[in-house]
mmCIF file with all atom_site columns, C-alpha atoms in Angstrom:
data_model
loop_
_atom_site.group_PDB
_atom_site.id
_atom_site.type_symbol
_atom_site.label_atom_id
_atom_site.label_alt_id
_atom_site.label_comp_id
_atom_site.label_asym_id
_atom_site.label_entity_id
_atom_site.label_seq_id
_atom_site.pdbx_PDB_ins_code
_atom_site.Cartn_x
_atom_site.Cartn_y
_atom_site.Cartn_z
_atom_site.occupancy
_atom_site.B_iso_or_equiv
_atom_site.pdbx_formal_charge
_atom_site.auth_seq_id
_atom_site.auth_comp_id
_atom_site.auth_asym_id
_atom_site.auth_atom_id
_atom_site.pdbx_PDB_model_num
ATOM 1  C CA . MET X 1 1  ? 8.591   -113.696 8.884  1.00 39.00 ? 15 MET X CA 1
ATOM 2  C CA . ASN X 1 2  ? 6.805   -110.557 10.126 1.00 48.00 ? 16 ASN X CA 1
ATOM 3  C CA . PHE X 1 3  ? 8.126   -107.070 10.461 1.00 45.00 ? 17 PHE X CA 1
ATOM 4  C CA . ALA X 1 4  ? 8.780   -107.424 14.200 1.00 45.00 ? 18 ALA X CA 1
ATOM 5  C CA . GLU X 1 5  ? 10.920  -110.576 13.609 1.00 48.00 ? 19 GLU X CA 1
ATOM 6  C CA . SER X 1 6  ? 13.012  -108.995 11.000 1.00 47.00 ? 20 SER X CA 1
ATOM 7  C CA . THR X 1 7  ? 13.684  -105.578 12.582 1.00 61.00 ? 21 THR X CA 1
ATOM 8  C CA . GLU X 1 8  ? 14.415  -104.584 16.087 1.00 84.00 ? 22 GLU X CA 1
ATOM 9  C CA . LEU X 1 9  ? 11.413  -102.703 17.648 1.00 89.00 ? 23 LEU X CA 1
ATOM 10 C CA . VAL X 1 10 ? 11.781  -99.048  18.519 1.00 91.00 ? 24 VAL X CA 1
ATOM 11 C CA . TRP X 1 11 ? 9.969   -98.412  21.728 1.00 89.00 ? 25 TRP X CA 1
ATOM 12 C CA . PHE X 1 12 ? 8.713   -95.097  23.129 1.00 88.00 ? 26 PHE X CA 1
ATOM 13 C CA . LYS X 1 13 ? 7.055   -94.182  26.356 1.00 84.00 ? 27 LYS X CA 1
ATOM 14 C CA . SER X 1 14 ? 3.471   -92.975  26.418 1.00 71.00 ? 28 SER X CA 1
ATOM 15 C CA . SER X 1 15 ? 3.163   -89.187  26.884 1.00 71.00 ? 29 SER X CA 1
ATOM 16 C CA . HIS X 1 16 ? 0.794   -89.938  29.823 1.00 68.00 ? 30 HIS X CA 1
ATOM 17 C CA . SER X 1 17 ? 3.412   -92.037  31.664 1.00 66.00 ? 31 SER X CA 1
ATOM 18 C CA . ALA X 1 18 ? 4.686   -90.421  34.888 1.00 62.00 ? 32 ALA X CA 1
ATOM 19 C CA . GLY X 1 19 ? 8.306   -89.305  34.886 1.00 62.00 ? 33 GLY X CA 1
ATOM 20 C CA . ASP X 1 20 ? 8.931   -90.919  38.381 1.00 62.00 ? 34 ASP X CA 1
ATOM 21 C CA . GLY X 1 21 ? 8.914   -94.473  36.985 1.00 57.00 ? 35 GLY X CA 1
ATOM 22 C CA . GLY X 1 22 ? 5.139   -95.176  37.645 1.00 62.00 ? 36 GLY X CA 1
ATOM 23 C CA . GLU X 1 23 ? 2.536   -96.079  35.290 1.00 64.00 ? 37 GLU X CA 1
ATOM 24 C CA . CYS X 1 24 ? 4.927   -96.485  32.312 1.00 80.00 ? 38 CYS X CA 1
ATOM 25 C CA . VAL X 1 25 ? 3.539   -97.890  29.106 1.00 84.00 ? 39 VAL X CA 1
ATOM 26 C CA . GLU X 1 26 ? 5.835   -98.373  26.064 1.00 88.00 ? 40 GLU X CA 1
ATOM 27 C CA . VAL X 1 27 ? 4.709   -98.810  22.485 1.00 90.00 ? 41 VAL X CA 1
ATOM 28 C CA . ALA X 1 28 ? 6.512   -99.907  19.367 1.00 93.00 ? 42 ALA X CA 1
ATOM 29 C CA . THR X 1 29 ? 4.835   -99.496  16.069 1.00 92.00 ? 43 THR X CA 1
ATOM 30 C CA . CYS X 1 30 ? 5.059   -101.614 12.885 1.00 91.00 ? 44 CYS X CA 1
ATOM 31 C CA . PRO X 1 31 ? 3.087   -101.205 9.614  1.00 90.00 ? 45 PRO X CA 1
ATOM 32 C CA . THR X 1 32 ? 0.409   -103.788 10.635 1.00 93.00 ? 46 THR X CA 1
ATOM 33 C CA . THR X 1 33 ? 0.984   -104.298 14.264 1.00 95.00 ? 47 THR X CA 1
ATOM 34 C CA . ILE X 1 34 ? 1.356   -102.399 17.468 1.00 95.00 ? 48 ILE X CA 1
ATOM 35 C CA . HIS X 1 35 ? 3.508   -103.802 20.453 1.00 94.00 ? 49 HIS X CA 1
ATOM 36 C CA . ILE X 1 36 ? 2.589   -102.668 23.980 1.00 92.00 ? 50 ILE X CA 1
ATOM 37 C CA . ARG X 1 37 ? 4.554   -103.435 27.173 1.00 89.00 ? 51 ARG X CA 1
ATOM 38 C CA . ASP X 1 38 ? 4.803   -102.292 30.772 1.00 84.00 ? 52 ASP X CA 1
ATOM 39 C CA . SER X 1 39 ? 8.188   -100.566 31.125 1.00 78.00 ? 53 SER X CA 1
ATOM 40 C CA . LYS X 1 40 ? 8.379   -100.828 34.843 1.00 79.00 ? 54 LYS X CA 1
ATOM 41 C CA . GLN X 1 41 ? 9.484   -104.437 34.267 1.00 73.00 ? 55 GLN X CA 1
ATOM 42 C CA . ASN X 1 42 ? 12.762  -105.517 32.754 1.00 77.00 ? 56 ASN X CA 1
ATOM 43 C CA . PRO X 1 43 ? 12.246  -104.731 29.047 1.00 74.00 ? 57 PRO X CA 1
ATOM 44 C CA . ALA X 1 44 ? 14.195  -107.833 28.055 1.00 76.00 ? 58 ALA X CA 1
ATOM 45 C CA . THR X 1 45 ? 11.815  -110.153 29.850 1.00 82.00 ? 59 THR X CA 1
ATOM 46 C CA . ALA X 1 46 ? 8.548   -108.113 29.962 1.00 81.00 ? 60 ALA X CA 1
ATOM 47 C CA . PRO X 1 47 ? 5.640   -109.744 28.207 1.00 88.00 ? 61 PRO X CA 1
ATOM 48 C CA . THR X 1 48 ? 4.403   -107.876 25.232 1.00 90.00 ? 62 THR X CA 1
ATOM 49 C CA . LEU X 1 49 ? 0.819   -107.462 23.835 1.00 93.00 ? 63 LEU X CA 1
ATOM 50 C CA . THR X 1 50 ? 0.755   -107.314 20.115 1.00 95.00 ? 64 THR X CA 1
ATOM 51 C CA . VAL X 1 51 ? -2.451  -106.062 18.348 1.00 96.00 ? 65 VAL X CA 1
ATOM 52 C CA . PRO X 1 52 ? -3.294  -105.295 14.823 1.00 97.00 ? 66 PRO X CA 1
ATOM 53 C CA . ALA X 1 53 ? -2.822  -101.679 13.910 1.00 95.00 ? 67 ALA X CA 1
ATOM 54 C CA . THR X 1 54 ? -6.719  -101.429 13.176 1.00 95.00 ? 68 THR X CA 1
ATOM 55 C CA . ALA X 1 55 ? -7.541  -102.609 16.655 1.00 96.00 ? 69 ALA X CA 1
ATOM 56 C CA . TRP X 1 56 ? -5.043  -100.044 18.172 1.00 93.00 ? 70 TRP X CA 1
ATOM 57 C CA . GLN X 1 57 ? -6.697  -97.169  16.187 1.00 94.00 ? 71 GLN X CA 1
ATOM 58 C CA . ALA X 1 58 ? -10.021 -98.321  17.388 1.00 96.00 ? 72 ALA X CA 1
ATOM 59 C CA . PHE X 1 59 ? -8.852  -98.383  21.025 1.00 93.00 ? 73 PHE X CA 1
ATOM 60 C CA . LEU X 1 60 ? -7.294  -94.890  20.722 1.00 90.00 ? 74 LEU X CA 1
ATOM 61 C CA . GLY X 1 61 ? -10.558 -93.605  19.241 1.00 94.00 ? 75 GLY X CA 1
ATOM 62 C CA . LEU X 1 62 ? -12.545 -94.947  22.215 1.00 94.00 ? 76 LEU X CA 1
ATOM 63 C CA . ALA X 1 63 ? -9.979  -93.676  24.701 1.00 90.00 ? 77 ALA X CA 1
ATOM 64 C CA . ARG X 1 64 ? -10.192 -90.106  23.192 1.00 91.00 ? 78 ARG X CA 1
ATOM 65 C CA . SER X 1 65 ? -14.007 -90.001  23.478 1.00 89.00 ? 79 SER X CA 1
#
């Protein structure tokens, strides 16, 4: 069982998401994985992208440059 299966995920919105409901991305972090979803959809049924924490860090590094 991984961390996400044993604990409820705590989601937070991106600081770059618009306050009017558009372009909303939510992220939940775990020790070894990052979970990403589009919060414009119903959170209970929205698909979730799960990536290794190392891949997320690499993505953020590229996005910042």
